[in-house]
Amino acid sequence: MPTTTRAAVLRHRGAKRPYADSRPLSIETITLDDPGPGEVRVAIKAAGLCHSDLSVINGDRPRPLPMALGHEAAGVVEALGPGVADLAVGDHVVMVFMPSCGHCSPCAEGRPALCEPGAAANGKGELLTGRRALHAGEEILNHHLGCSAFAEHAVVSRRSLVRIDADLSFEHAALFGCAVLTGVGAVVNTAGLRAGQSAVVVGLGGVGLASVLGALASGASPVVAVDLSEDKLALARSLASEGVVQTVNAAAADAVDQVRALTNGGADFVFEMAGSVRALDSAWRMTRRGGTTVTAGLPPPEAALAVNVVSLVGEERTLKGSYIGTCVPTRDIPRYVALFRQGRLPVDRLLSGVLALDDINAAFDALADGQAVRQVIQF
């Protein structure tokens, strides 16, 4: 039998701020189809608010509407569709916003973050299985990145789930599906940073601060954090013993020069996590000769970066994109959870607060204003 659930639905993009007044997300009772072949129904227990959600609301990342939003979550398996034999009802799971088919060229090369059918399904607002399982009356709703997690229940592809231990709190577990996979993965997988190499992180949202944690866990030295918010800079400094994380306010006219001075002429790796072309340009200029600039930020699709080709060649510079931290979710989530349990990856420090689904619009105001790192809806 189909299931009804409360969910946050986006019907129009580009709403005026404050969102607490314009209420771009309406809390609606919608219907979920039973899970089909290769699908699972999950009772969502916690879902994180991410800039990727905000970019759909404000129109920077166009997605097919109407859409049930949300992509970073953890929950409990409620029902299994035909053919799902490696999960059981009651299992705890983390959602991953890029499902991987396991058969396309990137998947065959061990790069599931670049799964071609997964990317196509996400762009269409479908599940990896090729269908939409959400309805508002007779109206079909689109899925957000195969998850639609701002809801009490969700139907997703089995390929969008990673099983976790039942003793991990849902509020912390949710962060591993996006912020941690993307931020830590950019350091560990995309960059391959080694102990003793220097790291700079530009943009200290949830993903950026996760990158700082990843750099610390990898033994980077020095680690420099860059942001416009003094509160976020203070949080970055507090993630390690005194003096280990150095900070620079991006508003300073000489911010690039300060970073270059702290890193002996430029860093081995600079991670741009702000989703801004200006931030990426600064990150490029903070990188040393022979160094690597990694970006996981997602500015509007029309954004473009001008790169000095002579510097690219003559200085053997590298500019790399990183999507979901170049992750292999079934490998990386258990590894990162293990580091969290060991105290080497204090993901819990990224949690800004817990809220109810009905408070979601005001929470996106706080995110847009830079007042929060990771807020989590608790169900």
Short mmCIF file of C-alpha atoms in Angstrom, two decimals:
data_model
loop_
_atom_site.label_atom_id
_atom_site.label_comp_id
_atom_site.label_asym_id
_atom_site.label_seq_id
_atom_site.Cartn_x
_atom_site.Cartn_y
_atom_site.Cartn_z
CA MET A 1 0.00 0.00 0.00
CA PRO A 2 1.27 3.55 -0.75
CA THR A 3 2.52 5.52 2.27
CA THR A 4 1.70 9.12 3.14
CA THR A 5 4.35 11.38 4.63
CA ARG A 6 5.01 15.01 5.47
CA ALA A 7 7.67 16.52 3.22
CA ALA A 8 9.20 19.89 2.29
CA VAL A 9 8.20 20.63 -1.31
CA LEU A 10 9.70 23.35 -3.52
CA ARG A 11 7.32 24.57 -6.23
CA HIS A 12 8.95 27.83 -7.33
CA ARG A 13 12.61 28.91 -7.27
CA GLY A 14 14.02 32.36 -6.54
CA ALA A 15 11.81 33.30 -3.58
CA LYS A 16 12.63 36.58 -1.86
CA ARG A 17 14.42 36.67 1.45
CA PRO A 18 13.69 36.24 4.27
CA TYR A 19 12.51 32.71 3.61
CA ALA A 20 10.76 32.68 6.98
CA ASP A 21 8.26 35.08 5.37
CA SER A 22 8.22 33.98 1.70
CA ARG A 23 8.20 30.26 2.67
CA PRO A 24 9.58 28.72 -0.55
CA LEU A 25 9.29 25.26 1.01
CA SER A 26 5.75 24.16 1.78
CA ILE A 27 5.23 21.34 4.26
CA GLU A 28 2.80 19.03 2.50
CA THR A 29 1.36 15.59 3.03
CA ILE A 30 2.39 13.58 -0.02
CA THR A 31 2.12 9.97 -1.12
CA LEU A 32 4.98 7.52 -1.66
CA ASP A 33 4.57 4.51 -3.91
CA ASP A 34 5.64 1.16 -2.52
CA PRO A 35 9.32 0.48 -3.26
CA GLY A 36 9.72 -1.14 -6.67
CA PRO A 37 12.47 -3.48 -7.88
CA GLY A 38 15.81 -2.35 -6.52
CA GLU A 39 14.23 0.26 -4.25
CA VAL A 40 13.90 0.77 -0.49
CA ARG A 41 11.58 2.79 1.74
CA VAL A 42 13.41 4.55 4.55
CA ALA A 43 12.05 6.21 7.68
CA ILE A 44 14.12 9.40 7.82
CA LYS A 45 15.44 10.17 11.30
CA ALA A 46 17.74 13.12 10.59
CA ALA A 47 18.43 15.32 7.55
CA GLY A 48 21.06 18.04 7.18
CA LEU A 49 20.59 21.42 5.50
CA CYS A 50 23.26 22.02 2.85
CA HIS A 51 24.14 24.85 0.45
CA SER A 52 23.28 22.46 -2.38
CA ASP A 53 19.68 22.59 -1.15
CA LEU A 54 19.87 26.37 -0.85
CA SER A 55 21.16 26.65 -4.40
CA VAL A 56 18.02 24.91 -5.66
CA ILE A 57 15.79 27.22 -3.62
CA ASN A 58 17.48 30.42 -4.85
CA GLY A 59 17.75 29.20 -8.45
CA ASP A 60 21.54 28.88 -8.70
CA ARG A 61 21.19 25.15 -9.42
CA PRO A 62 18.13 24.63 -11.62
CA ARG A 63 16.26 21.42 -10.92
CA PRO A 64 12.92 20.15 -12.26
CA LEU A 65 10.02 21.38 -10.14
CA PRO A 66 7.94 20.66 -8.17
CA MET A 67 10.48 18.77 -6.10
CA ALA A 68 10.60 17.23 -2.64
CA LEU A 69 13.92 18.61 -1.39
CA GLY A 70 16.74 17.24 0.77
CA HIS A 71 19.76 15.02 0.06
CA GLU A 72 21.81 14.53 3.27
CA ALA A 73 20.16 12.11 5.68
CA ALA A 74 20.17 8.98 7.80
CA GLY A 75 17.34 6.69 8.75
CA VAL A 76 15.97 3.17 9.17
CA VAL A 77 14.97 0.72 6.46
CA GLU A 78 11.19 0.24 6.53
CA ALA A 79 10.43 -1.83 3.44
CA LEU A 80 12.34 -3.56 0.65
CA GLY A 81 11.43 -3.74 -3.00
CA PRO A 82 11.85 -6.91 -5.08
CA GLY A 83 15.46 -7.91 -5.62
CA VAL A 84 16.92 -6.11 -2.59
CA ALA A 85 18.58 -8.92 -0.65
CA ASP A 86 21.54 -7.21 1.05
CA LEU A 87 19.55 -4.98 3.42
CA ALA A 88 17.00 -5.90 6.08
CA VAL A 89 14.10 -4.06 7.63
CA GLY A 90 15.47 -2.24 10.68
CA ASP A 91 18.94 -1.60 9.23
CA HIS A 92 20.33 1.88 9.81
CA VAL A 93 21.47 3.62 6.64
CA VAL A 94 23.05 6.82 5.34
CA MET A 95 21.81 8.29 2.07
CA VAL A 96 24.27 9.13 -0.71
CA PHE A 97 23.12 11.73 -3.23
CA MET A 98 24.84 10.15 -6.24
CA PRO A 99 23.54 6.63 -6.82
CA SER A 100 25.95 4.41 -8.73
CA CYS A 101 24.81 1.78 -11.21
CA GLY A 102 27.99 -0.29 -10.95
CA HIS A 103 28.15 -0.91 -14.71
CA CYS A 104 28.94 2.31 -16.61
CA SER A 105 32.51 3.26 -17.52
CA PRO A 106 33.18 5.47 -14.44
CA CYS A 107 31.72 2.83 -12.11
CA ALA A 108 33.81 0.13 -13.79
CA GLU A 109 36.90 2.32 -13.23
CA GLY A 110 36.13 2.56 -9.51
CA ARG A 111 34.76 6.11 -9.77
CA PRO A 112 31.11 5.75 -8.70
CA ALA A 113 30.84 9.47 -7.91
CA LEU A 114 30.83 10.02 -11.69
CA CYS A 115 28.18 7.39 -12.47
CA GLU A 116 26.60 8.37 -15.78
CA PRO A 117 23.11 6.86 -15.25
CA GLY A 118 23.13 8.29 -11.72
CA ALA A 119 23.92 11.79 -12.97
CA ALA A 120 21.25 11.51 -15.66
CA ALA A 121 18.62 10.36 -13.16
CA ASN A 122 19.50 13.17 -10.73
CA GLY A 123 19.21 15.74 -13.50
CA LYS A 124 15.75 14.47 -14.43
CA GLY A 125 14.48 14.30 -10.86
CA GLU A 126 14.12 10.52 -11.08
CA LEU A 127 15.35 7.58 -9.06
CA LEU A 128 18.15 5.48 -10.55
CA THR A 129 15.46 2.95 -11.38
CA GLY A 130 13.97 5.43 -13.83
CA ARG A 131 10.78 6.36 -12.08
CA ARG A 132 9.28 8.95 -9.74
CA ALA A 133 7.64 7.54 -6.63
CA LEU A 134 6.26 10.75 -5.08
CA HIS A 135 2.79 12.25 -5.59
CA ALA A 136 0.75 15.19 -4.34
CA GLY A 137 -2.74 14.04 -5.27
CA GLU A 138 -2.58 13.42 -9.02
CA GLU A 139 0.57 15.50 -9.39
CA ILE A 140 3.93 13.71 -9.77
CA LEU A 141 6.77 15.22 -7.72
CA ASN A 142 10.46 15.13 -8.62
CA HIS A 143 13.10 13.55 -6.40
CA HIS A 144 16.02 15.66 -5.20
CA LEU A 145 19.26 13.86 -6.06
CA GLY A 146 17.52 10.53 -5.61
CA CYS A 147 16.84 11.22 -1.92
CA SER A 148 14.10 13.83 -1.17
CA ALA A 149 15.12 13.58 2.46
CA PHE A 150 13.31 16.53 4.06
CA ALA A 151 10.48 14.14 4.80
CA GLU A 152 9.41 11.58 7.35
CA HIS A 153 9.76 8.80 4.78
CA ALA A 154 11.51 8.41 1.41
CA VAL A 155 11.63 5.84 -1.38
CA VAL A 156 15.12 5.59 -2.86
CA SER A 157 17.26 3.31 -4.97
CA ARG A 158 19.18 0.66 -3.06
CA ARG A 159 22.22 2.24 -4.74
CA SER A 160 21.63 5.42 -2.73
CA LEU A 161 22.15 3.75 0.66
CA VAL A 162 25.08 2.65 2.81
CA ARG A 163 24.45 0.56 5.91
CA ILE A 164 25.88 1.88 9.19
CA ASP A 165 26.15 0.62 12.77
CA ALA A 166 22.97 1.09 14.78
CA ASP A 167 24.74 2.82 17.67
CA LEU A 168 25.77 5.87 15.61
CA SER A 169 23.42 8.78 16.35
CA PHE A 170 21.29 9.77 13.38
CA GLU A 171 22.17 13.48 13.77
CA HIS A 172 25.84 12.68 13.29
CA ALA A 173 25.29 9.90 10.75
CA ALA A 174 23.41 12.22 8.38
CA LEU A 175 26.49 14.42 7.95
CA PHE A 176 28.52 11.55 6.52
CA GLY A 177 26.32 11.40 3.41
CA CYS A 178 27.35 14.81 2.06
CA ALA A 179 29.43 17.17 4.19
CA VAL A 180 31.92 14.53 5.32
CA LEU A 181 32.05 12.55 2.08
CA THR A 182 32.62 15.74 0.09
CA GLY A 183 34.93 17.64 2.42
CA VAL A 184 37.11 14.86 3.79
CA GLY A 185 37.07 13.05 0.44
CA ALA A 186 38.39 16.11 -1.39
CA VAL A 187 41.45 15.98 0.87
CA VAL A 188 41.97 12.23 1.08
CA ASN A 189 40.80 11.02 -2.34
CA THR A 190 40.88 13.92 -4.82
CA ALA A 191 44.06 15.55 -3.55
CA GLY A 192 45.74 12.51 -2.01
CA LEU A 193 47.29 14.84 0.58
CA ARG A 194 50.19 13.34 2.52
CA ALA A 195 51.39 14.09 6.04
CA GLY A 196 53.53 17.21 6.19
CA GLN A 197 52.07 18.87 3.10
CA SER A 198 50.41 22.27 3.51
CA ALA A 199 46.67 22.73 3.13
CA VAL A 200 44.44 25.79 2.83
CA VAL A 201 40.63 25.64 2.92
CA VAL A 202 38.66 28.57 1.49
CA GLY A 203 35.04 28.64 2.62
CA LEU A 204 34.06 27.21 6.00
CA GLY A 205 30.58 25.82 5.60
CA GLY A 206 29.91 22.21 6.52
CA VAL A 207 31.95 20.89 3.60
CA GLY A 208 34.82 23.31 4.14
CA LEU A 209 35.10 22.56 7.84
CA ALA A 210 34.98 18.85 7.02
CA SER A 211 37.95 19.51 4.73
CA VAL A 212 39.77 21.12 7.65
CA LEU A 213 39.06 17.98 9.69
CA GLY A 214 40.31 15.83 6.80
CA ALA A 215 43.51 17.86 6.50
CA LEU A 216 44.16 17.56 10.23
CA ALA A 217 43.49 13.81 10.20
CA SER A 218 45.90 13.46 7.26
CA GLY A 219 48.70 15.24 9.10
CA ALA A 220 48.79 18.38 6.95
CA SER A 221 51.08 21.16 8.15
CA PRO A 222 50.35 23.98 8.18
CA VAL A 223 46.56 24.05 7.91
CA VAL A 224 45.08 27.46 7.08
CA ALA A 225 41.34 28.22 7.10
CA VAL A 226 39.91 31.19 5.18
CA ASP A 227 36.41 32.67 5.49
CA LEU A 228 34.53 35.94 5.90
CA SER A 229 32.98 34.91 9.23
CA GLU A 230 35.01 35.40 12.39
CA ASP A 231 32.76 32.86 14.15
CA LYS A 232 33.59 30.18 11.59
CA LEU A 233 37.28 31.05 11.74
CA ALA A 234 37.13 30.63 15.52
CA LEU A 235 35.41 27.26 15.09
CA ALA A 236 38.15 26.18 12.66
CA ARG A 237 40.83 27.13 15.17
CA SER A 238 39.05 25.15 17.89
CA LEU A 239 39.09 21.91 15.88
CA ALA A 240 42.68 21.16 16.93
CA SER A 241 45.12 22.06 19.66
CA GLU A 242 46.06 25.72 19.92
CA GLY A 243 47.96 27.10 16.94
CA VAL A 244 47.56 24.05 14.70
CA VAL A 245 44.90 25.68 12.50
CA GLN A 246 45.78 29.21 11.42
CA THR A 247 43.13 31.52 10.01
CA VAL A 248 42.80 34.43 7.61
CA ASN A 249 39.73 36.59 7.11
CA ALA A 250 38.90 36.61 3.41
CA ALA A 251 37.71 40.22 3.67
CA ALA A 252 41.27 41.43 4.24
CA ALA A 253 42.73 43.22 1.23
CA ASP A 254 45.92 41.19 1.60
CA ALA A 255 44.25 37.84 2.36
CA VAL A 256 46.10 36.04 -0.45
CA ASP A 257 49.44 37.50 0.68
CA GLN A 258 48.74 36.46 4.28
CA VAL A 259 48.07 32.88 3.20
CA ARG A 260 51.17 32.78 1.02
CA ALA A 261 53.26 34.04 3.95
CA LEU A 262 51.83 31.38 6.26
CA THR A 263 52.56 28.64 3.71
CA ASN A 264 56.06 29.69 2.68
CA GLY A 265 55.08 31.14 -0.69
CA GLY A 266 51.91 29.16 -1.37
CA ALA A 267 50.26 25.93 -0.27
CA ASP A 268 50.71 22.45 -1.68
CA PHE A 269 46.92 22.08 -1.77
CA VAL A 270 44.21 24.73 -1.64
CA PHE A 271 40.58 23.61 -1.35
CA GLU A 272 37.85 25.99 -2.55
CA MET A 273 34.56 25.15 -0.84
CA ALA A 274 32.66 28.44 -1.10
CA GLY A 275 31.04 27.94 -4.50
CA SER A 276 32.28 31.34 -5.67
CA VAL A 277 34.41 32.22 -8.69
CA ARG A 278 36.05 34.97 -6.64
CA ALA A 279 36.93 32.43 -3.94
CA LEU A 280 38.29 30.03 -6.56
CA ASP A 281 40.43 32.77 -8.07
CA SER A 282 41.83 33.52 -4.60
CA ALA A 283 42.44 29.81 -4.00
CA TRP A 284 44.36 29.59 -7.30
CA ARG A 285 46.58 32.50 -6.23
CA MET A 286 47.19 30.92 -2.83
CA THR A 287 48.59 27.76 -4.44
CA ARG A 288 52.33 27.32 -4.85
CA ARG A 289 54.28 26.50 -7.99
CA GLY A 290 53.68 22.82 -8.69
CA GLY A 291 50.73 22.83 -6.30
CA THR A 292 47.12 21.75 -6.72
CA THR A 293 43.91 23.76 -6.39
CA VAL A 294 40.87 21.58 -5.68
CA THR A 295 37.32 22.90 -5.95
CA ALA A 296 34.15 21.26 -4.72
CA GLY A 297 32.15 24.50 -4.77
CA LEU A 298 29.19 24.67 -7.13
CA PRO A 299 28.58 28.23 -8.37
CA PRO A 300 25.78 28.99 -10.85
CA PRO A 301 26.17 27.04 -14.13
CA GLU A 302 27.17 30.12 -16.14
CA ALA A 303 30.10 30.95 -13.83
CA ALA A 304 33.53 30.79 -15.48
CA LEU A 305 37.13 31.14 -14.25
CA ALA A 306 39.90 32.85 -16.20
CA VAL A 307 43.19 30.98 -15.73
CA ASN A 308 46.62 32.21 -16.79
CA VAL A 309 47.71 29.40 -19.10
CA VAL A 310 51.41 30.33 -18.88
CA SER A 311 51.25 29.81 -15.11
CA LEU A 312 49.38 26.56 -15.59
CA VAL A 313 52.13 25.24 -17.84
CA GLY A 314 55.27 27.00 -16.64
CA GLU A 315 54.55 26.38 -12.97
CA GLU A 316 53.12 22.88 -13.50
CA ARG A 317 49.97 23.87 -11.65
CA THR A 318 46.93 21.61 -11.31
CA LEU A 319 43.28 22.64 -11.06
CA LYS A 320 40.98 19.75 -10.09
CA GLY A 321 37.28 19.35 -9.58
CA SER A 322 36.02 17.12 -6.78
CA TYR A 323 32.50 15.72 -6.74
CA ILE A 324 31.35 14.02 -3.54
CA GLY A 325 35.01 13.82 -2.60
CA THR A 326 35.84 11.39 -5.42
CA CYS A 327 34.23 8.89 -3.08
CA VAL A 328 33.50 5.21 -3.08
CA PRO A 329 30.65 5.44 -0.54
CA THR A 330 30.66 1.81 0.61
CA ARG A 331 34.39 2.13 1.30
CA ASP A 332 34.64 5.69 2.56
CA ILE A 333 31.66 6.10 4.90
CA PRO A 334 32.75 3.18 7.16
CA ARG A 335 36.32 4.53 7.15
CA TYR A 336 35.26 8.04 8.11
CA VAL A 337 32.90 6.72 10.78
CA ALA A 338 35.81 4.73 12.23
CA LEU A 339 37.93 7.89 12.36
CA PHE A 340 35.05 9.69 14.07
CA ARG A 341 34.85 6.96 16.72
CA GLN A 342 38.61 7.26 17.28
CA GLY A 343 38.27 11.00 17.90
CA ARG A 344 40.34 11.84 14.82
CA LEU A 345 37.41 13.22 12.81
CA PRO A 346 35.17 15.16 15.25
CA VAL A 347 32.24 15.54 12.89
CA ASP A 348 29.94 16.34 15.80
CA ARG A 349 31.65 19.76 16.05
CA LEU A 350 30.02 20.74 12.75
CA LEU A 351 26.49 20.42 14.12
CA SER A 352 24.98 23.89 14.61
CA GLY A 353 21.61 22.79 15.94
CA VAL A 354 18.66 20.44 15.68
CA LEU A 355 15.26 21.64 14.44
CA ALA A 356 11.81 20.50 13.40
CA LEU A 357 10.63 20.17 9.80
CA ASP A 358 8.21 23.08 10.26
CA ASP A 359 11.16 25.41 10.99
CA ILE A 360 12.97 24.65 7.72
CA ASN A 361 12.42 27.98 5.93
CA ALA A 362 13.84 30.07 8.77
CA ALA A 363 16.73 27.60 9.02
CA PHE A 364 17.63 28.29 5.39
CA ASP A 365 17.78 32.00 6.25
CA ALA A 366 20.39 31.17 8.89
CA LEU A 367 22.33 29.09 6.34
CA ALA A 368 22.17 31.82 3.68
CA ASP A 369 23.35 34.41 6.21
CA GLY A 370 26.36 32.29 7.19
CA GLN A 371 25.06 31.88 10.73
CA ALA A 372 25.07 28.08 10.69
CA VAL A 373 27.42 25.29 9.65
CA ARG A 374 25.18 22.21 9.66
CA GLN A 375 21.63 22.34 10.95
CA VAL A 376 19.85 19.01 11.16
CA ILE A 377 16.14 18.31 11.00
CA GLN A 378 15.18 15.62 13.50
CA PHE A 379 12.22 13.35 12.80
#
